[in-house]
mmCIF file with all atom_site columns, C-alpha atoms in Angstrom:
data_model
loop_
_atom_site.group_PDB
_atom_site.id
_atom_site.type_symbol
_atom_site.label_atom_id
_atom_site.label_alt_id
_atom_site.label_comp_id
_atom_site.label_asym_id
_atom_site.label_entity_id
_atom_site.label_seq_id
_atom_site.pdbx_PDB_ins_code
_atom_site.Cartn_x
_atom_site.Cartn_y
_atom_site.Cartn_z
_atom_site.occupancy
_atom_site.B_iso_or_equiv
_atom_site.pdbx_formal_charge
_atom_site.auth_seq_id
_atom_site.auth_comp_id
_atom_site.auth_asym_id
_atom_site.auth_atom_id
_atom_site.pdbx_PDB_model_num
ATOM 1   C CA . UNK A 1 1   ? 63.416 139.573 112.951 1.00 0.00 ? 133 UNK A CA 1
ATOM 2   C CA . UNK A 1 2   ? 61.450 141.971 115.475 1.00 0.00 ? 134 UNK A CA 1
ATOM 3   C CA . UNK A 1 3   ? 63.028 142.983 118.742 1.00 0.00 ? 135 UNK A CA 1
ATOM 4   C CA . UNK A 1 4   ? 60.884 143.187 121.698 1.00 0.00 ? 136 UNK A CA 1
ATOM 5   C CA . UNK A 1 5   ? 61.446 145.073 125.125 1.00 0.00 ? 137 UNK A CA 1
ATOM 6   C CA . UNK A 1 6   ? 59.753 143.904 128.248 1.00 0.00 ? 138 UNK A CA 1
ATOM 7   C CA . UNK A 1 7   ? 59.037 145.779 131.347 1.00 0.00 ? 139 UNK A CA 1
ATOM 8   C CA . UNK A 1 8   ? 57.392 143.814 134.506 1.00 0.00 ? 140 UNK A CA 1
ATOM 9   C CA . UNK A 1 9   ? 55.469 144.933 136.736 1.00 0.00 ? 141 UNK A CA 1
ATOM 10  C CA . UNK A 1 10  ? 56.698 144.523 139.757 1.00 0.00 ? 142 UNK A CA 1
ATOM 11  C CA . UNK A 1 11  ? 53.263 143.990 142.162 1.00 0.00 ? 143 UNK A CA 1
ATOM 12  C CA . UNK A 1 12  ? 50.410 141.719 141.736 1.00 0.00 ? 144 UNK A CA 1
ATOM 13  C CA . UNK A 1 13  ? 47.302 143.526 140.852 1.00 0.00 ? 145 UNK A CA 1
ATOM 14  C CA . UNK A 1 14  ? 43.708 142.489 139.213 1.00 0.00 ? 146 UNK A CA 1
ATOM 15  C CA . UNK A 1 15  ? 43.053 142.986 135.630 1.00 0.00 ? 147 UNK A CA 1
ATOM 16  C CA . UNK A 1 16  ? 41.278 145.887 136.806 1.00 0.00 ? 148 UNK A CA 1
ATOM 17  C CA . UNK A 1 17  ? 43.918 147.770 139.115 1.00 0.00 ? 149 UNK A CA 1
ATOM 18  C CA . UNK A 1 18  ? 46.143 146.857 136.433 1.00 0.00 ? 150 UNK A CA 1
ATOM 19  C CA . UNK A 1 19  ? 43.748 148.698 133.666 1.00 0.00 ? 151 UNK A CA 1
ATOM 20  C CA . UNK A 1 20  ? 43.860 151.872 135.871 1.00 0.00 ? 152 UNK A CA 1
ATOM 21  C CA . UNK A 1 21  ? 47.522 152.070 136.370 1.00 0.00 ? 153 UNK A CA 1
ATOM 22  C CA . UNK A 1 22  ? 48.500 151.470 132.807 1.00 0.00 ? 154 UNK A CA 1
ATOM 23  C CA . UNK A 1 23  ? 46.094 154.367 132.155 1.00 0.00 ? 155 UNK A CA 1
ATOM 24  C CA . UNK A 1 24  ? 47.824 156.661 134.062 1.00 0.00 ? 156 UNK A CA 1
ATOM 25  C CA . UNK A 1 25  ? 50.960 155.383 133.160 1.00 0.00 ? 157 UNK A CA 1
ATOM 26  C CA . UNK A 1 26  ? 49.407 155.959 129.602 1.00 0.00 ? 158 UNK A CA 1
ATOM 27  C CA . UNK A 1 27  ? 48.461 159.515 130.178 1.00 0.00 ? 159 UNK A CA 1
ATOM 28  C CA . UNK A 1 28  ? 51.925 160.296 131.756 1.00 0.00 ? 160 UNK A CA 1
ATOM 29  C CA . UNK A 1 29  ? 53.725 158.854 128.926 1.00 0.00 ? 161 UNK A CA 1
ATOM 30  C CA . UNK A 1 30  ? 51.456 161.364 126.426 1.00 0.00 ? 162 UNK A CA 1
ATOM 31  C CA . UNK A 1 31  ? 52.240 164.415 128.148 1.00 0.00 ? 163 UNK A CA 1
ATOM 32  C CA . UNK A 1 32  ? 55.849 164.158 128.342 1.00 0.00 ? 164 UNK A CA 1
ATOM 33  C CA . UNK A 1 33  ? 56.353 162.520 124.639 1.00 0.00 ? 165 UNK A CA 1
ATOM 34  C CA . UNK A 1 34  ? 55.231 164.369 122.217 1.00 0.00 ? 166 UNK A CA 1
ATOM 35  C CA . UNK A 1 35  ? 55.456 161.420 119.863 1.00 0.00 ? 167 UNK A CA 1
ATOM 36  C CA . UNK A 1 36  ? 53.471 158.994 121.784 1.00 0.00 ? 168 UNK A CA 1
ATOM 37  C CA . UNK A 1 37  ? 49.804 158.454 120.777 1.00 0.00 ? 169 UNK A CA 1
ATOM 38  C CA . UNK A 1 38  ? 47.151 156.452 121.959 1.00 0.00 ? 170 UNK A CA 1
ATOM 39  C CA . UNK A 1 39  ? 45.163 154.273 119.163 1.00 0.00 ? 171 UNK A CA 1
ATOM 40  C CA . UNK A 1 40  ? 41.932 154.668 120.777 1.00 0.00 ? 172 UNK A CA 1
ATOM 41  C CA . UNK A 1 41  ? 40.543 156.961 123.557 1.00 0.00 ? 173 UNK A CA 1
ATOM 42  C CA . UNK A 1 42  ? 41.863 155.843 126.921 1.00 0.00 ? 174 UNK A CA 1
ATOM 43  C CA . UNK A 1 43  ? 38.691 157.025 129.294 1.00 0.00 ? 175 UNK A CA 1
ATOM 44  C CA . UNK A 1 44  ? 36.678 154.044 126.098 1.00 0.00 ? 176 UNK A CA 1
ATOM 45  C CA . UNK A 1 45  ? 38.860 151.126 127.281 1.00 0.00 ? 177 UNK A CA 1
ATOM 46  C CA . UNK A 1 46  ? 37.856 148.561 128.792 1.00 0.00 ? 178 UNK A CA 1
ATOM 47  C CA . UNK A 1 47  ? 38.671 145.184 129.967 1.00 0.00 ? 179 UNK A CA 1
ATOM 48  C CA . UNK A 1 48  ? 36.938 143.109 127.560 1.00 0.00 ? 180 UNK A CA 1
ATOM 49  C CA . UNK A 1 49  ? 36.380 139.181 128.685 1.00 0.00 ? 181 UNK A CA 1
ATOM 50  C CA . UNK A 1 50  ? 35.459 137.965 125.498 1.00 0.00 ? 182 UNK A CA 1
ATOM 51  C CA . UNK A 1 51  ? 38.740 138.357 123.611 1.00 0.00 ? 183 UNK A CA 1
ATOM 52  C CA . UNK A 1 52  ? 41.028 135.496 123.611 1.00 0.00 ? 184 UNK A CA 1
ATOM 53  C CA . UNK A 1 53  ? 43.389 137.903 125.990 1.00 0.00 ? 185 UNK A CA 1
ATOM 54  C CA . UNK A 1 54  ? 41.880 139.548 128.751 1.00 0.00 ? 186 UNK A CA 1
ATOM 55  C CA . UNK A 1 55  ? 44.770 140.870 130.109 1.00 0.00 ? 187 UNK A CA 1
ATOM 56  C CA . UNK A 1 56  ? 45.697 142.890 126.842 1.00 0.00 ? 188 UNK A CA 1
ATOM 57  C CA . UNK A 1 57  ? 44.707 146.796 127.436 1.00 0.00 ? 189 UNK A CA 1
ATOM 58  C CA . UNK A 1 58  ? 45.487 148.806 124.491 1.00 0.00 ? 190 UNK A CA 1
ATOM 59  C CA . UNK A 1 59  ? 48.504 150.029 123.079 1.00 0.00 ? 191 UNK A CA 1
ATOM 60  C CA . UNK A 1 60  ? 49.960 153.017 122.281 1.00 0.00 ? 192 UNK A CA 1
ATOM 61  C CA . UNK A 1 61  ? 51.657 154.443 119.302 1.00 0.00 ? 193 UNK A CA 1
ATOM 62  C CA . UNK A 1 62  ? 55.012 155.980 118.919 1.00 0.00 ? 194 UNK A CA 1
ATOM 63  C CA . UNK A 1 63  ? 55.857 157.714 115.729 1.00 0.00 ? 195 UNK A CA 1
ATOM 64  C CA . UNK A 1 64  ? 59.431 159.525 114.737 1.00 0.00 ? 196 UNK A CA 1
ATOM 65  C CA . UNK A 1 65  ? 58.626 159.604 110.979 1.00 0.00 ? 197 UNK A CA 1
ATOM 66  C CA . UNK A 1 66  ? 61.253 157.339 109.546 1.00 0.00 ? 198 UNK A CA 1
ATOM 67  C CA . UNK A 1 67  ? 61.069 154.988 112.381 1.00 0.00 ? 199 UNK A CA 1
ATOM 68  C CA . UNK A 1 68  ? 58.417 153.706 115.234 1.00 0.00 ? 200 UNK A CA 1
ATOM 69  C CA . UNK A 1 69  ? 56.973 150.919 117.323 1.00 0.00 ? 201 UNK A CA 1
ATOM 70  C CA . UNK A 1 70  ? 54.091 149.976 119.777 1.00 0.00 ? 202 UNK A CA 1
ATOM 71  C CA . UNK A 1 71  ? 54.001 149.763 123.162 1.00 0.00 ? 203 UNK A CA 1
ATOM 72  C CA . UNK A 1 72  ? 51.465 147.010 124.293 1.00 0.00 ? 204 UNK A CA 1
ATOM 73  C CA . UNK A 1 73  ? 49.940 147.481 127.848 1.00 0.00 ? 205 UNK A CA 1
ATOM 74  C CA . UNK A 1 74  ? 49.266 144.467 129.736 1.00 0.00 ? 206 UNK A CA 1
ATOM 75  C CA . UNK A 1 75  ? 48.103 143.434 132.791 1.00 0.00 ? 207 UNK A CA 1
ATOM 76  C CA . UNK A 1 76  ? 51.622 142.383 134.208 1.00 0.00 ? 208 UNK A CA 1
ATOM 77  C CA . UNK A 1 77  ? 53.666 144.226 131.682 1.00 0.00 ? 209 UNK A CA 1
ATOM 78  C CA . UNK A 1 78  ? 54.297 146.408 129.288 1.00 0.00 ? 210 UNK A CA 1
ATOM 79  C CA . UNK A 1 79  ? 55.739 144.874 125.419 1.00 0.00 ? 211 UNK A CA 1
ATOM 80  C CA . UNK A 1 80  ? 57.628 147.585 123.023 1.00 0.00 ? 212 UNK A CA 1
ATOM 81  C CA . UNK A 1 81  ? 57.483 146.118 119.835 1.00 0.00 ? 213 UNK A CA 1
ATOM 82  C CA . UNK A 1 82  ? 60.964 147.288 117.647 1.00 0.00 ? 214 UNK A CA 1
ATOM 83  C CA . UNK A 1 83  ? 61.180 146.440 114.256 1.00 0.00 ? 215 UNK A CA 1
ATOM 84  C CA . UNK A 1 84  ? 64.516 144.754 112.860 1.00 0.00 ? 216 UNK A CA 1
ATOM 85  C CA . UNK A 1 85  ? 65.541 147.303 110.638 1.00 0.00 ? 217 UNK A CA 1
ATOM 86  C CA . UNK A 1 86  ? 65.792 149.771 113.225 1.00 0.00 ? 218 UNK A CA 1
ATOM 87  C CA . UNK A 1 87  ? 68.934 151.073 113.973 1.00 0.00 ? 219 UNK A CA 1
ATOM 88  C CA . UNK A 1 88  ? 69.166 149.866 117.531 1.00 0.00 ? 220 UNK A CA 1
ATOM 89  C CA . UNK A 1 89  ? 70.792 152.968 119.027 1.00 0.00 ? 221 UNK A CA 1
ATOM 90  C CA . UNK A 1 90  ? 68.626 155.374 117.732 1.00 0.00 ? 222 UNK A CA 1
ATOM 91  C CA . UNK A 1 91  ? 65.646 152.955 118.769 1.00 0.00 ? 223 UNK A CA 1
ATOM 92  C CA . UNK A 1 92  ? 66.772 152.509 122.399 1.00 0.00 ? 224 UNK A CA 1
ATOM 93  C CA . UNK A 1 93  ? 67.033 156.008 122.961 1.00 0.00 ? 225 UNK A CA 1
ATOM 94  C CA . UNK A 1 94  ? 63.720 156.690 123.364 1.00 0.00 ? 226 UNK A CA 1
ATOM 95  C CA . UNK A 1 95  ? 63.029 153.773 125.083 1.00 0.00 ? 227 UNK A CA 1
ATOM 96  C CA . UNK A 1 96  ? 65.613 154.729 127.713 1.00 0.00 ? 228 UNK A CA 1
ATOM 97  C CA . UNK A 1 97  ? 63.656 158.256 128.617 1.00 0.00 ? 229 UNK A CA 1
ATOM 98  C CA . UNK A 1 98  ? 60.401 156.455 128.470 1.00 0.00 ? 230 UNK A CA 1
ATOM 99  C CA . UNK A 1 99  ? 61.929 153.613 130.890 1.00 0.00 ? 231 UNK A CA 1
ATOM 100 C CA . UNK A 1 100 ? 63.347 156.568 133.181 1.00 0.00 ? 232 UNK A CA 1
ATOM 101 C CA . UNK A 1 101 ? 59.285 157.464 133.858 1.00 0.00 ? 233 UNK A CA 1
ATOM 102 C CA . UNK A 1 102 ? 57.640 153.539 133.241 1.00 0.00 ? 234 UNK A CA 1
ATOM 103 C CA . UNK A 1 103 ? 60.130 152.349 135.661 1.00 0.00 ? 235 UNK A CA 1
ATOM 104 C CA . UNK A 1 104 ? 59.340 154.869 138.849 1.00 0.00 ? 236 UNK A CA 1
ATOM 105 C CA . UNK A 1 105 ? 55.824 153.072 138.081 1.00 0.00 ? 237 UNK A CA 1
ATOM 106 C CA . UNK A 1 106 ? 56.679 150.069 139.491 1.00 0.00 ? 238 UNK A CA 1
ATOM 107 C CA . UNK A 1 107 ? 58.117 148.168 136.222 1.00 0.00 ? 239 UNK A CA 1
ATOM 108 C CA . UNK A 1 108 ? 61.268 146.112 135.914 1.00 0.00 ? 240 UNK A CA 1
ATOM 109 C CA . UNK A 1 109 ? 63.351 145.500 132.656 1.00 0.00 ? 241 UNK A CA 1
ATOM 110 C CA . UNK A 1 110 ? 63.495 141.934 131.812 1.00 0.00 ? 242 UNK A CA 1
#
């Protein structure tokens, strides 16, 4: 079974304030992990009103070779997806650094 690690943001913004800040957020988490990637082009996303979820912004990859996951930006949060058969230390490593820098952002853990 997947694992899942929620981080709240803490103020209430529109989908659009929200789109900027995860963008920066995006870009700061890129030039401090070398192993974080973004799946498309941040300056090409957009808030797109015709999917089913608006509030969905784009996601980001984060590769360590034998092992990964996806962090999913949202408009109120941010969703790393873990797989099961990770080794849950060596997963929540990197998600501890990475929560060091989303959480001076204005995110909680849930």
């Amino acid at each position: 079974m997947p694992h899942d690690f929620i981080l709240q943001r803490l103020s209430t913004v529109s989908n659009e304030e929200a789109l900027i800040l995860n963008k920066e957020l995006a870009r700061l988490l890129i030039e401090n992990f070398k192993e974080i990637t973004p799946l498309n082009k941040l300056e090409e996303i957009k808030i797109n009103r015709n999917k089913e979820y608006p509030e969905s912004h784009f996601q980001l990859d984060c590769d360590f070779g034998d092992f990964g996951f996806l962090m999913n930006f949202w408009k109120e949060m941010i969703i790393i997806e873990m797989s099961s058969g990770n080794n849950p230390e060596i997963v929540f490593n990197p998600i501890r650094k990475y929560s060091e820098l989303i959480l001076k952002k204005g995110f909680l853990i849930l």
